[in-house]
Amino acid sequence: MTTAPERTADLYPTRGASEVITPRQDPTVWSAPGTPGPIETADLESYDRDGFLAIDQLITPDEVEIYNRELNRLVSDPLIRADERSIVEPKSQEIRSVFEVHKISEVFAGLVRDPRVVGRARQILGSDVYVHQSRINVKPGFGASGFYWHSDFETWHAEDGLPNMRTVSVSIALTENYETNGALMIMPGSHRTFLGCAGATPKDNYKKSLQMQDAGTPSDEALTRLAGDHGIRLFTGKPGSATWFDCNCMHGSGDNITPYPRSNVFIVFNSVENTAVEPFAAPIPRPEFLGARDFTPVR
Ligand code: 6CS
Ligand code: FE
């Protein structure tokens, strides 16, 4: 494991004694206007404004079939279930997520390198990119639990040591995302406000936070204010649809009590100009399968 370089100034204080609001100090779209890439200018502008961009079909139904088959192969492999990179549902003990899928599976590694995927990440982040984290979220039916409101960047800054907001996630639907089966919700425009949460990071926090986040959870008052200012958008879509969203969007998703799994593959691209340093608000960095320390650009 490479040792993280010294920490830089902390632009986004969090996990202190009380909640603290800091306006965003980073661009959302880092490439210069007119930079060539797969995203149209108008779409890039709406990403800049809202903090997200929904795409009806990023990959084809035939391709979805390939990735779904791979997802099912992984979640039914006892070796994968026994791997620390697999997180199970607290109640059913079914697999909830498998992290570092781009390293475990050559099929998902191919998706990361796909120009429709990495090309969009480079265009948004204005540089070469590497994978900070990847996961498949299975979110099986009949009671899979959701993910409470949070900013990913708050965790990736506090616990993984990402200095600036130069990170983008893409969630690609591998099953239909209905209004009813725990689809992603984002507060449009919330990426422009950093909500520093109250409460220090417990040791080995990730062992709990990946099932039910505690440290880094906003207060009811802050969420009420943000929802009042920005509203809440629900992302439904067919298999193959995708949502690109900025690392600091306030987002979450509900439980899934329907019979229909809401499975997606989730890839986090970070700029090679924003590599992880020491955590800004945690005793030690999280394991590399959650926060990469290999900054090799995706080629
Ligand atoms: O802690 C993390 O890195 C993960 N947790 C959530 C709820 N979203 C982002 C990320 O996958
Ligand atoms: Fe998240």
Coordinates of C-alpha atoms and ligand atoms in Angstrom, one line a residue:
M1 CA 0.0 0.0 0.0
T2 CA 1.4 3.4 -0.9
T3 CA 1.6 5.8 2.1
A4 CA -0.6 8.8 1.6
P5 CA 1.3 12.1 1.1
E6 CA 0.9 14.9 3.7
R7 CA -2.5 16.4 4.0
T8 CA -3.3 19.7 2.3
A9 CA -5.4 22.6 3.8
D10 CA -8.9 21.3 4.8
L11 CA -11.3 23.3 2.6
Y12 CA -14.3 21.3 3.8
P13 CA -14.3 20.8 7.6
T14 CA -16.6 18.0 8.9
R15 CA -17.2 15.6 11.8
G16 CA -16.4 18.3 14.4
A17 CA -18.5 19.1 17.4
S18 CA -21.4 20.7 15.4
E19 CA -22.7 20.9 11.8
V20 CA -21.0 23.5 9.6
I21 CA -22.0 24.8 6.2
T22 CA -19.3 25.6 3.7
P23 CA -20.1 26.9 0.2
R24 CA -18.6 24.8 -2.6
Q25 CA -15.1 26.2 -3.5
D26 CA -14.5 24.0 -6.5
P27 CA -15.9 24.0 -10.1
T28 CA -18.5 21.3 -10.9
V29 CA -17.5 20.9 -14.5
W30 CA -13.7 21.1 -14.7
S31 CA -13.1 21.0 -18.5
A32 CA -13.0 24.3 -20.4
P33 CA -16.2 25.1 -22.4
G34 CA -16.2 23.5 -25.8
T35 CA -13.8 20.7 -24.8
P36 CA -14.7 17.7 -27.1
G37 CA -16.3 14.7 -25.5
P38 CA -19.5 12.5 -25.5
I39 CA -21.5 15.0 -23.4
E40 CA -23.3 17.8 -25.4
T41 CA -22.7 21.4 -24.2
A42 CA -26.4 21.8 -23.0
D43 CA -26.1 18.6 -21.0
L44 CA -22.8 19.7 -19.4
E45 CA -24.5 23.0 -18.5
S46 CA -27.4 21.2 -16.8
Y47 CA -24.9 18.9 -15.0
D48 CA -23.2 22.1 -13.8
R49 CA -26.5 23.6 -12.5
D50 CA -28.1 20.5 -11.1
G51 CA -25.1 18.3 -10.1
F52 CA -26.4 15.4 -12.1
L53 CA -27.2 14.2 -15.7
A54 CA -29.6 11.4 -16.4
I55 CA -29.1 9.4 -19.6
D56 CA -31.9 7.2 -20.9
Q57 CA -29.6 4.6 -22.5
L58 CA -25.9 4.5 -21.8
I59 CA -25.6 0.9 -22.6
T60 CA -27.8 -1.4 -24.8
P61 CA -30.2 -4.0 -23.5
D62 CA -27.9 -6.7 -24.9
E63 CA -25.0 -5.3 -22.9
V64 CA -27.2 -5.1 -19.8
E65 CA -27.8 -8.8 -20.2
I66 CA -24.0 -9.4 -20.1
Y67 CA -23.5 -7.3 -16.9
N68 CA -26.5 -8.7 -15.2
R69 CA -25.3 -12.3 -15.8
E70 CA -21.9 -11.2 -14.4
L71 CA -23.6 -9.7 -11.4
N72 CA -25.5 -12.8 -10.7
R73 CA -22.4 -15.0 -11.2
L74 CA -20.6 -12.8 -8.6
V75 CA -23.3 -12.8 -6.0
S76 CA -23.8 -16.6 -6.2
D77 CA -20.0 -17.3 -5.8
P78 CA -19.3 -18.5 -2.2
L79 CA -15.8 -17.1 -2.5
I80 CA -17.2 -13.6 -3.3
R81 CA -19.6 -13.8 -0.4
A82 CA -16.7 -14.7 1.9
D83 CA -14.6 -11.8 0.6
E84 CA -14.4 -8.7 2.8
R85 CA -15.4 -6.6 -0.2
S86 CA -18.9 -8.1 0.0
I87 CA -21.4 -6.4 2.2
V88 CA -24.6 -8.3 3.2
E89 CA -28.1 -7.0 4.1
P90 CA -28.4 -6.7 7.9
K91 CA -31.8 -8.6 7.9
S92 CA -31.7 -11.1 5.1
Q93 CA -28.0 -11.6 5.0
E94 CA -28.3 -11.5 1.2
I95 CA -25.5 -9.7 -0.6
R96 CA -26.1 -6.0 -0.6
S97 CA -23.0 -4.7 -2.4
V98 CA -19.7 -6.0 -3.8
F99 CA -17.0 -3.5 -3.9
E100 CA -14.0 -3.2 -6.3
V101 CA -15.9 -5.1 -9.0
H102 CA -13.6 -3.5 -11.6
K103 CA -10.8 -5.5 -10.1
I104 CA -12.7 -8.7 -9.3
S105 CA -14.4 -8.9 -12.7
E106 CA -12.8 -8.4 -16.2
V107 CA -16.4 -7.8 -17.5
F108 CA -16.9 -4.8 -15.2
A109 CA -13.3 -3.7 -15.9
G110 CA -14.3 -3.4 -19.5
L111 CA -17.2 -1.2 -18.6
V112 CA -14.9 1.2 -16.7
R113 CA -12.7 1.5 -19.8
D114 CA -15.7 1.9 -22.2
P115 CA -15.3 5.4 -23.9
R116 CA -19.0 6.1 -23.2
V117 CA -18.2 5.8 -19.5
V118 CA -14.6 6.9 -18.9
G119 CA -14.9 9.5 -21.7
R120 CA -17.8 11.3 -19.9
A121 CA -15.8 11.2 -16.6
R122 CA -12.7 12.8 -18.2
Q123 CA -14.9 15.5 -19.8
I124 CA -16.6 16.4 -16.5
L125 CA -13.4 16.2 -14.5
G126 CA -11.2 17.9 -17.1
S127 CA -8.3 15.4 -16.7
D128 CA -7.2 11.8 -16.7
V129 CA -9.2 9.8 -14.2
Y130 CA -8.7 6.8 -12.0
V131 CA -11.3 4.6 -10.2
H132 CA -11.7 5.7 -6.5
Q133 CA -14.3 3.1 -5.9
S134 CA -16.6 0.7 -7.7
R135 CA -19.5 -1.5 -6.5
I136 CA -22.5 -3.4 -7.6
N137 CA -25.5 -2.7 -5.5
V138 CA -27.9 -5.6 -5.6
K139 CA -30.8 -4.1 -3.6
P140 CA -32.8 -7.4 -3.8
G141 CA -36.5 -7.3 -3.4
F142 CA -38.6 -8.1 -0.3
G143 CA -36.9 -5.7 2.1
A144 CA -33.4 -4.6 1.0
S145 CA -32.6 -1.5 3.0
G146 CA -31.8 1.8 1.3
F147 CA -29.1 4.4 1.8
Y148 CA -30.0 7.3 4.1
W149 CA -29.4 10.9 2.9
H150 CA -25.7 11.7 2.6
S151 CA -23.0 13.4 0.5
D152 CA -20.5 10.9 -0.8
F153 CA -17.8 13.5 -0.8
E154 CA -18.3 14.1 2.9
T155 CA -17.2 10.5 3.5
W156 CA -14.5 10.5 0.7
H157 CA -13.0 13.7 2.2
A158 CA -13.3 12.7 5.8
E159 CA -12.3 9.0 5.6
D160 CA -10.5 8.6 2.3
G161 CA -8.7 11.9 2.1
L162 CA -9.9 13.3 -1.2
P163 CA -9.0 17.0 -1.0
N164 CA -11.3 18.7 -3.5
M165 CA -14.7 18.1 -5.2
R166 CA -13.2 16.7 -8.5
T167 CA -15.0 13.3 -8.4
V168 CA -18.0 12.0 -10.3
S169 CA -20.1 8.9 -9.8
V170 CA -22.1 7.0 -12.4
S171 CA -24.9 4.7 -11.5
I172 CA -25.9 2.4 -14.3
A173 CA -29.2 0.5 -13.9
L174 CA -29.0 -3.2 -14.5
T175 CA -32.6 -3.8 -13.6
E176 CA -35.6 -1.5 -14.0
N177 CA -35.5 1.4 -11.5
Y178 CA -39.2 1.9 -10.7
E179 CA -40.7 4.6 -8.5
T180 CA -41.3 1.9 -6.0
N181 CA -38.2 -0.3 -5.7
G182 CA -35.7 2.0 -4.0
A183 CA -34.6 4.3 -6.8
L184 CA -31.9 7.0 -6.3
M185 CA -33.1 10.4 -5.0
I186 CA -31.0 13.6 -5.4
M187 CA -31.6 17.2 -4.3
P188 CA -30.9 19.2 -7.4
G189 CA -28.3 21.9 -6.8
S190 CA -27.3 20.6 -3.4
H191 CA -23.8 19.9 -4.7
R192 CA -23.1 23.6 -4.3
T193 CA -23.3 23.4 -0.5
F194 CA -21.0 21.3 1.6
L195 CA -22.6 20.1 4.8
G196 CA -20.0 19.3 7.4
C197 CA -21.6 16.8 9.8
A198 CA -21.4 16.7 13.5
G199 CA -19.7 13.8 15.3
A200 CA -16.3 12.3 15.1
T201 CA -15.6 9.2 12.9
P202 CA -15.5 6.0 15.1
K203 CA -12.6 3.6 14.5
D204 CA -13.3 1.1 11.7
N205 CA -16.4 3.1 10.9
Y206 CA -16.7 1.4 7.5
K207 CA -17.6 -1.9 9.0
K208 CA -21.0 -0.4 10.0
S209 CA -21.4 2.5 7.7
L210 CA -21.7 0.4 4.5
Q211 CA -24.8 -1.2 6.0
M212 CA -26.2 1.8 7.9
Q213 CA -24.3 5.1 7.8
D214 CA -24.1 7.0 11.1
A215 CA -21.0 9.4 11.1
G216 CA -21.5 11.8 8.2
T217 CA -25.3 11.8 8.5
P218 CA -27.0 15.3 8.2
S219 CA -29.3 16.6 10.8
D220 CA -33.1 16.7 10.2
E221 CA -32.9 20.5 10.3
A222 CA -30.2 20.6 7.6
L223 CA -32.1 18.1 5.4
T224 CA -35.3 20.1 5.8
R225 CA -33.5 23.3 4.7
L226 CA -31.8 21.6 1.8
A227 CA -35.0 19.9 0.6
G228 CA -36.8 23.2 0.9
D229 CA -34.2 25.0 -1.1
H230 CA -33.7 22.3 -3.8
G231 CA -36.5 19.9 -3.9
I232 CA -36.0 16.1 -4.4
R233 CA -35.7 14.4 -7.8
L234 CA -36.4 10.6 -8.1
F235 CA -34.4 8.8 -10.8
T236 CA -36.4 6.0 -12.5
G237 CA -35.1 4.3 -15.7
K238 CA -34.9 1.3 -17.8
P239 CA -32.0 -1.2 -17.5
G240 CA -29.1 0.5 -19.3
S241 CA -30.1 4.0 -18.2
A242 CA -27.6 5.9 -16.1
T243 CA -27.3 8.8 -13.7
W244 CA -24.0 10.8 -13.5
F245 CA -23.9 12.8 -10.3
D246 CA -21.4 15.0 -8.6
C247 CA -19.6 13.7 -5.5
N248 CA -21.3 16.4 -3.3
C249 CA -24.9 15.9 -4.2
M250 CA -27.2 15.2 -1.2
H251 CA -28.7 11.9 -2.2
G252 CA -30.2 8.7 -0.8
S253 CA -32.5 5.9 -1.7
G254 CA -35.4 4.1 0.0
D255 CA -35.9 0.5 1.0
N256 CA -37.0 -2.0 -1.6
I257 CA -40.0 -4.0 -0.4
T258 CA -41.2 -4.9 -3.9
P259 CA -40.5 -8.2 -5.6
Y260 CA -38.3 -6.3 -8.1
P261 CA -34.5 -6.0 -7.4
R262 CA -33.0 -2.6 -8.0
S263 CA -29.5 -3.6 -9.1
N264 CA -27.0 -1.1 -10.4
V265 CA -23.3 -0.8 -11.0
F266 CA -21.7 2.2 -9.5
I267 CA -18.3 3.6 -10.6
V268 CA -16.6 6.6 -8.9
F269 CA -14.0 8.4 -11.0
N270 CA -11.6 10.8 -9.4
S271 CA -9.3 13.2 -11.1
V272 CA -5.6 12.3 -11.1
E273 CA -5.1 15.9 -10.0
N274 CA -7.1 15.2 -6.8
T275 CA -5.5 12.0 -5.4
A276 CA -6.1 10.9 -1.9
V277 CA -4.0 12.2 1.0
E278 CA -4.4 11.5 4.7
P279 CA -8.1 11.4 5.8
F280 CA -9.4 14.9 6.9
A281 CA -11.5 13.6 9.7
A282 CA -10.7 9.9 10.5
P283 CA -8.0 8.2 12.5
I284 CA -6.8 6.1 9.6
P285 CA -7.7 5.7 5.9
R286 CA -10.4 3.2 4.9
P287 CA -9.2 0.0 3.1
E288 CA -8.2 0.4 -0.5
F289 CA -11.2 -1.5 -1.8
L290 CA -13.3 1.5 -0.6
G291 CA -10.8 4.3 -1.3
A292 CA -8.2 3.4 -3.9
R293 CA -4.6 4.3 -3.3
D294 CA -3.5 3.2 -6.7
F295 CA -3.9 6.3 -8.9
T296 CA -3.1 4.7 -12.2
P297 CA -5.2 6.5 -14.8
V298 CA -7.9 4.5 -16.6
R299 CA -6.6 3.7 -20.1
Ligands
6CS1 O1 -19.0 5.0 1.9 C1 -19.0 5.0 0.7 O2 -17.9 5.2 0.0 C2 -20.2 4.5 -0.1 N1 -21.4 4.8 0.6 C3 -22.5 5.3 0.1 C4 -23.8 5.3 0.8 N2 -22.5 5.9 -1.1 C5 -21.2 6.1 -1.7 C6 -20.2 5.0 -1.5 O3 -20.5 3.9 -2.3
FE2 FE -23.8 7.5 -1.9

